[in-house]
Amino acid sequence: MKKLTGPKIITPSVPGPKAQALFEKHVKNTPTGMSRVLPTFVAQGDGALFEDVDGNVFLDFGAGISVLNVGYSHPEVVQAVKEQADKFFHTMVNCVLYEQYTELASRLNDIAPISGEKKTLFLNSGAEANENAIKIARKYTKKTDVIVFSGAFHGRTLLTMSLTSKIKPYKLGFGPFAPGVHRIDFPYCYRCPWGQNKDTCNTFCATRLEEFFIEYAAPEDVAAVIIEPIQGEGGFILPPNEYLTELRKVCDKYGVILIADEIQTAMCRTGKMFACDDWPVKPDIITIAKSLGAGIPISAVIGKSEIMDAPQTGGIGGTFSGNPIAAAAALKVLEIMKRDNFESKARHIGEIVTARLTNLQEKYSVIGDVRGRGAMMAIEFVKDRNTKEPAKEIVDEIVKNCWKKGLLVLSSGARGNVIRFLMSLVISDDLLNEGFDIIDSVIAEVL
Ligand SMILES: Cc1ncc(COP(=O)(O)O)c(C=O)c1O
């Protein structure tokens, strides 16, 4: 494999001719409902970079939406996958057990920030993990309902789509949705749903939790609350610590299971193995996926043993759950992350990114907010800092112009006016700075 050194566009336009031809074939053969953010085709990846079929090299600030925390095709993960593939691909763990599944469960139980004895169930996707977390919480509590948040993204299956917030594109025309889902406003300090100012509000949002149980959902019906420690699709929004403390208190009071959806935030992304490591309280269940298998599909539900043991034998699982190749990849990922201290890598990236973004905010008044934690940072664009009117058009322009210079960045947020940064944690300081130089020049051009 060729070593890639930095972003370089060699075709007169992006996508180049080969990618354009492939794109036409792709459009003809695959449904429009699947997004196609960057219309090019990868030939090879290397660390935080990839080369497309036309020989253009892109710096990837999206990392497959936080799947490639150890970079594209980490050589040790490749080796682990090859070794496992030589032995066996599949048994269906319900029929014949294998050590990799057990070992991975044991390692995750050791490190997950949940108190007491823990057990882990493996599945294939983030949505499937969240579905199972709700099934398990229902069975354990013998209750039915779920509380979710505005701005939430939990997946695209019927139940998880019902938990997800953004109507377009995630829900439009796909109803009716699963019943028993109650939505509460997320504590989004930059745009406080209760019109408060974060410097003076005394965490007013936390008082709404108890009220919610009085006004909207009977505690006798509610099995679980599911929350992202940092909202991903919602635009990288962090709830205040005092809010989480109150949330835990209310869940304890009413016998409600607190589920942390760490599909996007786990695996060192925020500077800790789990974003919940930074919480002032502990959840009962954590769901993870994305970077666990470094690109090989695998997800997990980790929870207190007594909760995880509630479902009857055969009630949870699936054909490919915890597939041996994915489990081998995940074991290697955990080993690499610990050995090479990926937590501190993410914090280091966070320091550089925060400095660069704060500088951009000082330069460009369209940047209303800079937020995030570790290597999960975002900037929110507004037309005016006082009115905070969202500036989606500017974001769309910036994203497209960045491609032309060989940088892949992604937008997010309910209003599409946020640019999120999720680079691989193996990125060098030089590449990181090169990426932000591109963004700086593109913002200047677009404005
Ligand atoms: C927080 C969160 N939950 C759930 C999901 C769904 O995961 P998947 O696409 O693997 O089903 C995602 C995917 O982006 C996510 O970010």
Coordinates of C-alpha atoms and ligand atoms in Angstrom, one line a residue:
M1 CA 0.0 0.0 0.0
K2 CA 1.1 3.5 -0.9
K3 CA 2.0 5.9 2.0
L4 CA -0.1 9.0 1.7
T5 CA 1.4 12.2 2.9
G6 CA -1.1 15.0 2.6
P7 CA -4.2 16.3 0.7
K8 CA -3.6 16.8 -3.0
I9 CA -6.2 17.4 -5.8
I10 CA -4.8 16.4 -9.2
T11 CA -8.0 16.5 -11.3
P12 CA -9.3 19.8 -12.7
S13 CA -12.5 19.3 -10.7
V14 CA -13.8 17.1 -7.9
P15 CA -15.1 14.5 -8.5
G16 CA -12.6 13.5 -11.2
P17 CA -13.5 11.6 -14.4
K18 CA -13.3 8.1 -13.0
A19 CA -15.3 9.0 -9.9
Q20 CA -17.9 10.8 -12.1
A21 CA -18.4 7.7 -14.2
L22 CA -18.7 5.5 -11.1
F23 CA -21.1 8.0 -9.6
E24 CA -23.5 7.7 -12.5
K25 CA -23.4 3.9 -12.1
H26 CA -24.0 4.3 -8.4
V27 CA -27.0 6.6 -8.8
K28 CA -28.5 4.1 -11.4
N29 CA -28.1 1.1 -9.1
T30 CA -28.6 2.4 -5.5
P31 CA -31.5 4.1 -3.9
T32 CA -31.7 7.9 -3.6
G33 CA -32.6 7.6 0.0
M34 CA -29.0 6.8 0.9
S35 CA -27.1 10.0 1.3
R36 CA -24.0 10.5 -0.9
V37 CA -22.1 13.3 0.8
L38 CA -18.8 13.3 -1.1
P39 CA -19.3 12.1 -4.7
T40 CA -16.1 10.3 -5.0
F41 CA -14.8 6.7 -4.5
V42 CA -12.1 5.6 -2.2
A43 CA -9.2 3.5 -3.6
Q44 CA -7.1 3.3 -0.5
G45 CA -6.9 4.8 3.0
D46 CA -3.9 5.5 5.2
G47 CA -4.2 7.0 8.7
A48 CA -6.3 10.2 8.4
L49 CA -6.0 10.3 4.6
F50 CA -7.5 8.5 1.7
E51 CA -6.8 8.4 -2.1
D52 CA -9.7 8.3 -4.5
V53 CA -10.0 6.4 -7.8
D54 CA -8.6 9.5 -9.7
G55 CA -5.5 9.8 -7.5
N56 CA -6.8 12.7 -5.5
V57 CA -5.8 12.6 -1.9
F58 CA -8.2 13.8 0.8
L59 CA -7.7 14.7 4.4
D60 CA -10.6 13.2 6.2
F61 CA -12.1 15.2 9.1
G62 CA -15.1 12.9 9.4
A63 CA -13.4 9.5 9.9
G64 CA -16.5 7.6 8.7
I65 CA -18.4 9.5 11.3
S66 CA -16.1 8.5 14.1
V67 CA -15.6 4.9 13.0
L68 CA -12.0 5.3 12.1
N69 CA -10.6 6.5 15.4
V70 CA -7.5 4.2 14.9
G71 CA -7.3 5.5 11.2
Y72 CA -7.9 3.8 7.9
S73 CA -6.8 0.1 7.9
H74 CA -4.6 0.2 11.0
P75 CA -1.9 -2.5 10.2
E76 CA -2.3 -4.3 13.5
V77 CA -6.1 -4.5 13.1
V78 CA -5.6 -5.8 9.5
Q79 CA -3.3 -8.5 10.8
A80 CA -5.8 -9.5 13.6
V81 CA -8.6 -9.8 11.0
K82 CA -6.4 -11.8 8.7
E83 CA -5.4 -14.2 11.4
Q84 CA -9.0 -14.7 12.5
A85 CA -10.2 -15.1 8.9
D86 CA -7.7 -17.9 8.5
K87 CA -9.2 -19.8 11.5
F88 CA -13.0 -19.3 11.1
F89 CA -15.5 -16.7 9.9
H90 CA -18.6 -17.6 11.8
T91 CA -20.3 -20.1 14.1
M92 CA -23.4 -18.2 15.2
V93 CA -22.5 -17.7 18.8
N94 CA -25.9 -19.0 20.0
C95 CA -24.9 -22.4 18.5
V96 CA -21.2 -22.7 19.1
L97 CA -19.2 -20.4 21.4
Y98 CA -15.8 -18.9 20.7
E99 CA -13.3 -17.2 23.0
Q100 CA -13.1 -13.8 21.2
Y101 CA -16.7 -13.0 22.1
T102 CA -16.2 -13.9 25.8
E103 CA -12.9 -12.1 26.0
L104 CA -14.3 -8.9 24.4
A105 CA -17.3 -8.9 26.7
S106 CA -15.0 -9.3 29.7
R107 CA -12.7 -6.5 28.7
L108 CA -15.6 -4.1 28.1
N109 CA -17.1 -5.0 31.4
D110 CA -13.8 -4.2 33.1
I111 CA -13.7 -0.7 31.7
A112 CA -17.2 0.6 31.2
P113 CA -18.2 3.4 33.7
I114 CA -21.2 1.6 35.2
S115 CA -21.2 0.6 38.8
G116 CA -21.3 -3.0 40.1
E117 CA -21.1 -6.3 38.0
K118 CA -21.6 -5.9 34.3
K119 CA -22.5 -8.0 31.3
T120 CA -22.2 -7.3 27.6
L121 CA -24.3 -8.3 24.5
F122 CA -22.9 -7.8 21.0
L123 CA -24.9 -6.8 17.9
N124 CA -24.1 -5.4 14.5
S125 CA -25.1 -1.7 14.4
G126 CA -25.7 1.3 16.6
A127 CA -29.4 1.1 16.0
E128 CA -29.5 -2.5 16.9
A129 CA -27.7 -1.9 20.1
N130 CA -30.1 0.9 21.1
E131 CA -33.1 -1.3 20.2
N132 CA -31.8 -4.0 22.4
A133 CA -31.0 -1.6 25.3
I134 CA -34.7 -0.6 25.2
K135 CA -35.9 -4.2 25.0
I136 CA -33.7 -5.1 28.0
A137 CA -34.8 -2.0 30.0
R138 CA -38.5 -2.9 29.3
K139 CA -38.1 -6.5 30.4
Y140 CA -36.2 -5.5 33.6
T141 CA -38.6 -2.7 34.7
K142 CA -41.7 -4.4 33.4
K143 CA -42.6 -0.9 32.0
T144 CA -43.0 0.3 28.5
D145 CA -42.3 3.9 27.8
V146 CA -39.1 5.7 26.8
I147 CA -38.0 9.3 27.3
V148 CA -35.9 10.8 24.5
F149 CA -34.6 14.3 23.7
S150 CA -35.0 16.9 21.0
G151 CA -32.1 16.8 18.6
A152 CA -31.5 13.1 19.4
F153 CA -30.2 10.5 16.9
H154 CA -30.5 6.9 17.8
G155 CA -30.8 5.1 14.5
R156 CA -33.0 4.3 11.5
T157 CA -34.9 1.1 12.5
L158 CA -38.6 1.5 13.4
L159 CA -38.0 1.9 17.2
T160 CA -34.8 3.9 16.9
M161 CA -36.2 6.1 14.2
S162 CA -39.1 6.7 16.7
L163 CA -36.5 7.8 19.3
T164 CA -34.7 10.0 16.7
S165 CA -35.7 13.6 16.6
K166 CA -35.0 15.2 13.2
I167 CA -38.1 14.8 10.9
K168 CA -36.3 15.5 7.6
P169 CA -34.7 13.3 6.5
Y170 CA -35.0 10.6 9.1
K171 CA -38.7 10.3 9.7
L172 CA -40.7 11.9 6.9
G173 CA -43.2 9.4 5.4
F174 CA -41.9 6.5 7.5
G175 CA -44.6 6.6 10.2
P176 CA -46.6 5.5 12.1
F177 CA -43.9 5.4 14.7
A178 CA -43.4 3.1 17.8
P179 CA -45.7 4.2 20.6
G180 CA -44.7 5.1 24.2
V181 CA -41.9 7.6 23.2
H182 CA -41.9 11.0 25.0
R183 CA -39.7 13.8 23.9
I184 CA -38.2 16.4 26.3
D185 CA -36.1 19.4 25.2
F186 CA -32.3 18.8 25.3
P187 CA -30.4 21.3 27.4
Y188 CA -28.9 23.2 24.4
C189 CA -27.3 26.1 26.2
Y190 CA -26.5 28.1 23.0
R191 CA -30.2 28.0 22.1
C192 CA -31.8 27.4 25.4
P193 CA -35.3 26.0 24.8
W194 CA -36.5 27.7 28.0
G195 CA -35.0 31.1 26.9
Q196 CA -32.5 31.1 29.8
N197 CA -28.9 32.5 29.8
K198 CA -26.4 29.8 30.9
D199 CA -24.5 32.3 33.1
T200 CA -27.5 33.1 35.2
C201 CA -29.9 30.2 34.8
N202 CA -28.8 28.1 37.7
T203 CA -29.4 25.0 35.5
F204 CA -33.1 25.8 35.1
C205 CA -33.3 22.9 32.6
A206 CA -32.7 20.4 35.4
T207 CA -35.9 21.4 37.1
R208 CA -37.9 20.5 34.0
L209 CA -37.0 16.8 34.5
E210 CA -39.2 16.3 37.5
E211 CA -41.9 18.4 35.9
F212 CA -41.8 16.2 32.8
F213 CA -42.9 13.2 34.9
I214 CA -45.8 15.3 36.3
E215 CA -47.0 16.8 33.1
Y216 CA -46.2 14.3 30.3
A217 CA -45.2 10.8 31.3
A218 CA -46.2 8.7 34.3
P219 CA -43.2 7.3 36.1
E220 CA -45.1 4.0 36.4
D221 CA -45.0 3.7 32.6
V222 CA -41.4 4.9 31.9
A223 CA -38.8 2.1 31.5
A224 CA -35.8 4.2 30.3
V225 CA -34.4 7.5 29.4
I226 CA -31.9 7.4 26.5
I227 CA -29.4 10.2 26.1
E228 CA -26.3 10.9 24.0
P229 CA -23.5 12.2 26.3
I230 CA -22.7 14.6 23.5
Q231 CA -25.4 14.9 20.8
G232 CA -23.9 13.8 17.5
E233 CA -26.3 14.4 14.6
G234 CA -27.9 17.1 16.9
G235 CA -24.8 19.3 16.5
F236 CA -22.3 18.2 19.2
I237 CA -24.2 19.6 22.2
L238 CA -23.1 18.9 25.7
P239 CA -25.6 18.8 28.6
P240 CA -24.4 20.6 31.8
N241 CA -23.1 18.3 34.6
E242 CA -25.7 19.5 37.0
Y243 CA -28.4 18.4 34.5
L244 CA -26.9 14.9 34.4
T245 CA -26.8 14.7 38.2
E246 CA -30.5 15.6 38.4
L247 CA -31.3 13.2 35.6
R248 CA -29.7 10.3 37.6
K249 CA -31.6 11.4 40.7
V250 CA -35.0 11.4 38.9
C251 CA -34.2 8.0 37.3
D252 CA -33.4 6.6 40.7
K253 CA -36.5 8.0 42.3
Y254 CA -38.8 6.5 39.6
G255 CA -37.0 3.2 38.9
V256 CA -36.1 4.3 35.3
I257 CA -33.1 2.9 33.5
L258 CA -30.6 5.5 32.3
I259 CA -29.1 4.5 29.0
A260 CA -26.2 6.4 27.5
D261 CA -26.0 6.2 23.7
E262 CA -22.2 6.3 23.2
I263 CA -22.4 5.0 19.7
Q264 CA -20.5 8.1 18.4
T265 CA -18.8 9.3 21.6
A266 CA -17.1 6.2 22.9
M267 CA -13.7 4.7 22.0
C268 CA -11.6 7.6 23.1
R269 CA -13.3 10.2 20.9
T270 CA -13.9 12.7 23.6
G271 CA -10.6 12.2 25.5
K272 CA -11.8 9.3 27.6
M273 CA -12.6 5.7 26.5
F274 CA -16.3 6.5 27.2
A275 CA -17.7 10.1 27.3
C276 CA -19.5 9.0 30.4
D277 CA -16.1 8.7 32.1
D278 CA -16.4 12.5 32.5
W279 CA -20.0 12.3 33.8
P280 CA -20.6 13.2 37.5
V281 CA -22.9 10.1 37.6
K282 CA -23.0 6.7 36.1
P283 CA -25.6 5.3 33.6
D284 CA -27.1 1.8 33.9
I285 CA -26.6 0.8 30.3
I286 CA -24.1 2.1 27.7
T287 CA -24.4 1.4 24.0
I288 CA -21.4 1.6 21.7
A289 CA -20.6 0.8 18.0
K290 CA -18.7 2.8 15.4
S291 CA -15.0 2.7 16.3
L292 CA -15.2 -0.5 18.3
G293 CA -14.4 -2.6 15.3
A294 CA -12.4 0.0 13.4
G295 CA -14.8 -0.3 10.5
I296 CA -15.8 -4.0 10.9
P297 CA -19.5 -3.8 12.0
I298 CA -19.9 -4.6 15.7
S299 CA -21.9 -2.9 18.4
A300 CA -22.4 -3.6 22.1
V301 CA -24.9 -3.1 25.0
I302 CA -23.0 -3.0 28.3
G303 CA -25.1 -2.9 31.4
K304 CA -25.5 -3.8 35.0
S305 CA -25.7 -7.6 35.3
E306 CA -29.1 -7.8 36.9
I307 CA -30.6 -5.6 34.2
M308 CA -28.8 -7.5 31.3
D309 CA -30.0 -10.8 32.7
A310 CA -33.7 -9.8 32.6
P311 CA -34.5 -11.1 29.1
Q312 CA -35.4 -14.8 28.7
T313 CA -32.8 -17.1 27.0
G314 CA -33.2 -16.6 23.2
G315 CA -34.9 -13.2 23.6
I316 CA -31.9 -11.2 22.5
G317 CA -29.0 -11.8 20.0
G318 CA -28.9 -12.3 16.3
T319 CA -27.1 -14.3 13.5
F320 CA -24.1 -12.2 13.1
S321 CA -24.0 -10.7 16.7
G322 CA -20.4 -10.4 17.9
N323 CA -19.0 -12.1 14.7
P324 CA -15.5 -13.5 15.4
I325 CA -13.8 -11.3 12.8
A326 CA -15.4 -8.2 14.3
A327 CA -14.6 -9.4 17.8
A328 CA -10.9 -10.0 16.8
A329 CA -10.8 -6.5 15.4
A330 CA -12.4 -5.0 18.5
L331 CA -10.0 -6.7 20.8
K332 CA -7.0 -5.3 18.8
V333 CA -8.6 -1.8 18.9
L334 CA -8.9 -1.9 22.7
E335 CA -5.3 -3.1 22.9
I336 CA -4.0 -0.4 20.6
M337 CA -6.0 2.4 22.3
K338 CA -4.7 1.5 25.7
R339 CA -1.1 0.9 24.7
D340 CA -0.8 4.0 22.6
N341 CA -2.8 6.2 25.0
F342 CA -5.5 7.2 22.6
E343 CA -7.3 9.1 25.4
S344 CA -4.4 11.6 25.6
K345 CA -4.2 11.7 21.8
A346 CA -7.8 12.8 21.6
R347 CA -7.2 15.5 24.3
H348 CA -4.2 16.7 22.5
I349 CA -6.2 17.0 19.2
G350 CA -8.9 18.8 21.2
E351 CA -6.5 21.4 22.4
I352 CA -5.2 22.2 18.9
V353 CA -8.7 22.1 17.4
T354 CA -10.1 24.4 20.1
A355 CA -7.3 26.9 19.6
R356 CA -7.9 26.9 15.8
L357 CA -11.7 27.2 16.1
T358 CA -11.5 29.9 18.7
N359 CA -9.2 31.8 16.4
L360 CA -11.7 31.4 13.5
Q361 CA -14.5 32.6 15.7
E362 CA -12.5 35.8 16.5
K363 CA -12.0 36.3 12.8
Y364 CA -15.4 35.5 11.4
S365 CA -18.6 36.8 13.0
V366 CA -20.6 34.0 11.3
I367 CA -19.2 31.6 13.8
G368 CA -21.6 31.8 16.7
D369 CA -20.5 29.0 18.9
V370 CA -17.5 26.7 19.3
R371 CA -18.1 23.6 21.4
G372 CA -17.3 19.9 22.0
R373 CA -14.9 17.8 23.9
G374 CA -11.6 16.2 22.9
A375 CA -11.6 15.2 19.3
M376 CA -15.3 15.8 18.9
M377 CA -15.6 19.5 18.2
A378 CA -18.0 21.7 16.2
I379 CA -18.7 25.2 15.1
E380 CA -22.2 26.6 14.7
F381 CA -22.7 29.2 11.9
V382 CA -25.2 32.0 12.2
K383 CA -26.1 35.0 10.0
D384 CA -26.0 37.3 13.0
R385 CA -24.6 36.7 16.5
N386 CA -27.5 38.5 18.2
T387 CA -30.4 36.9 16.3
K388 CA -28.5 33.5 16.0
E389 CA -30.4 32.9 12.7
P390 CA -28.9 29.6 11.4
A391 CA -26.6 29.9 8.3
K392 CA -27.0 26.6 6.6
E393 CA -26.2 28.0 3.2
I394 CA -22.8 29.1 4.4
V395 CA -22.1 25.7 5.8
D396 CA -23.1 23.9 2.6
E397 CA -20.8 26.2 0.6
I398 CA -17.9 25.7 3.0
V399 CA -18.2 21.9 2.9
K400 CA -18.2 21.8 -0.9
N401 CA -15.3 24.2 -1.2
C402 CA -13.3 22.2 1.3
W403 CA -13.6 19.1 -1.0
K404 CA -12.1 21.1 -3.9
K405 CA -9.0 21.6 -1.7
G406 CA -8.9 18.0 -0.6
L407 CA -10.5 18.2 2.8
L408 CA -13.6 16.2 3.8
V409 CA -15.7 17.9 6.5
L410 CA -19.2 17.1 7.5
S411 CA -22.2 19.2 8.6
S412 CA -24.7 18.4 11.3
G413 CA -27.3 19.9 13.6
A414 CA -31.1 20.0 13.4
R415 CA -30.7 23.1 11.2
G416 CA -27.8 21.9 9.2
N417 CA -25.7 24.9 10.3
V418 CA -23.0 23.1 12.2
I419 CA -19.6 21.8 10.9
R420 CA -18.4 18.9 13.0
F421 CA -14.9 17.6 13.3
L422 CA -14.2 13.9 14.0
M423 CA -10.8 13.3 12.6
S424 CA -8.9 10.0 13.2
L425 CA -7.0 10.1 16.4
V426 CA -3.8 9.0 14.6
I427 CA -3.7 12.4 12.7
S428 CA -0.4 14.3 13.0
D429 CA -0.3 17.9 14.3
D430 CA 0.9 19.0 10.9
L431 CA -2.0 17.5 9.0
L432 CA -4.4 18.8 11.6
N433 CA -3.1 22.3 11.1
E434 CA -3.1 21.9 7.3
G435 CA -6.8 21.0 7.5
F436 CA -7.6 24.1 9.5
D437 CA -5.5 26.3 7.2
I438 CA -7.8 25.0 4.4
I439 CA -10.9 25.7 6.4
D440 CA -9.7 29.2 7.2
S441 CA -9.0 30.0 3.5
V442 CA -12.3 28.5 2.4
I443 CA -14.4 30.5 5.0
A444 CA -12.7 33.7 3.8
E445 CA -13.5 32.8 0.1
V446 CA -17.1 31.9 0.8
L447 CA -17.8 35.1 2.8
Ligands
LIG1 C1 -25.5 8.6 18.7 C2 -25.8 7.6 17.7 N1 -26.7 6.6 18.0 C3 -27.0 5.7 17.1 C4 -26.5 5.7 15.8 C5 -26.9 4.7 14.8 O1 -25.9 3.8 14.5 P1 -25.9 2.9 13.2 O2 -25.9 3.8 12.0 O3 -24.7 2.0 13.3 O4 -27.2 2.1 13.3 C6 -25.6 6.7 15.4 C7 -25.1 6.8 14.1 O5 -24.6 7.8 13.6 C8 -25.3 7.7 16.4 O6 -24.4 8.7 16.1

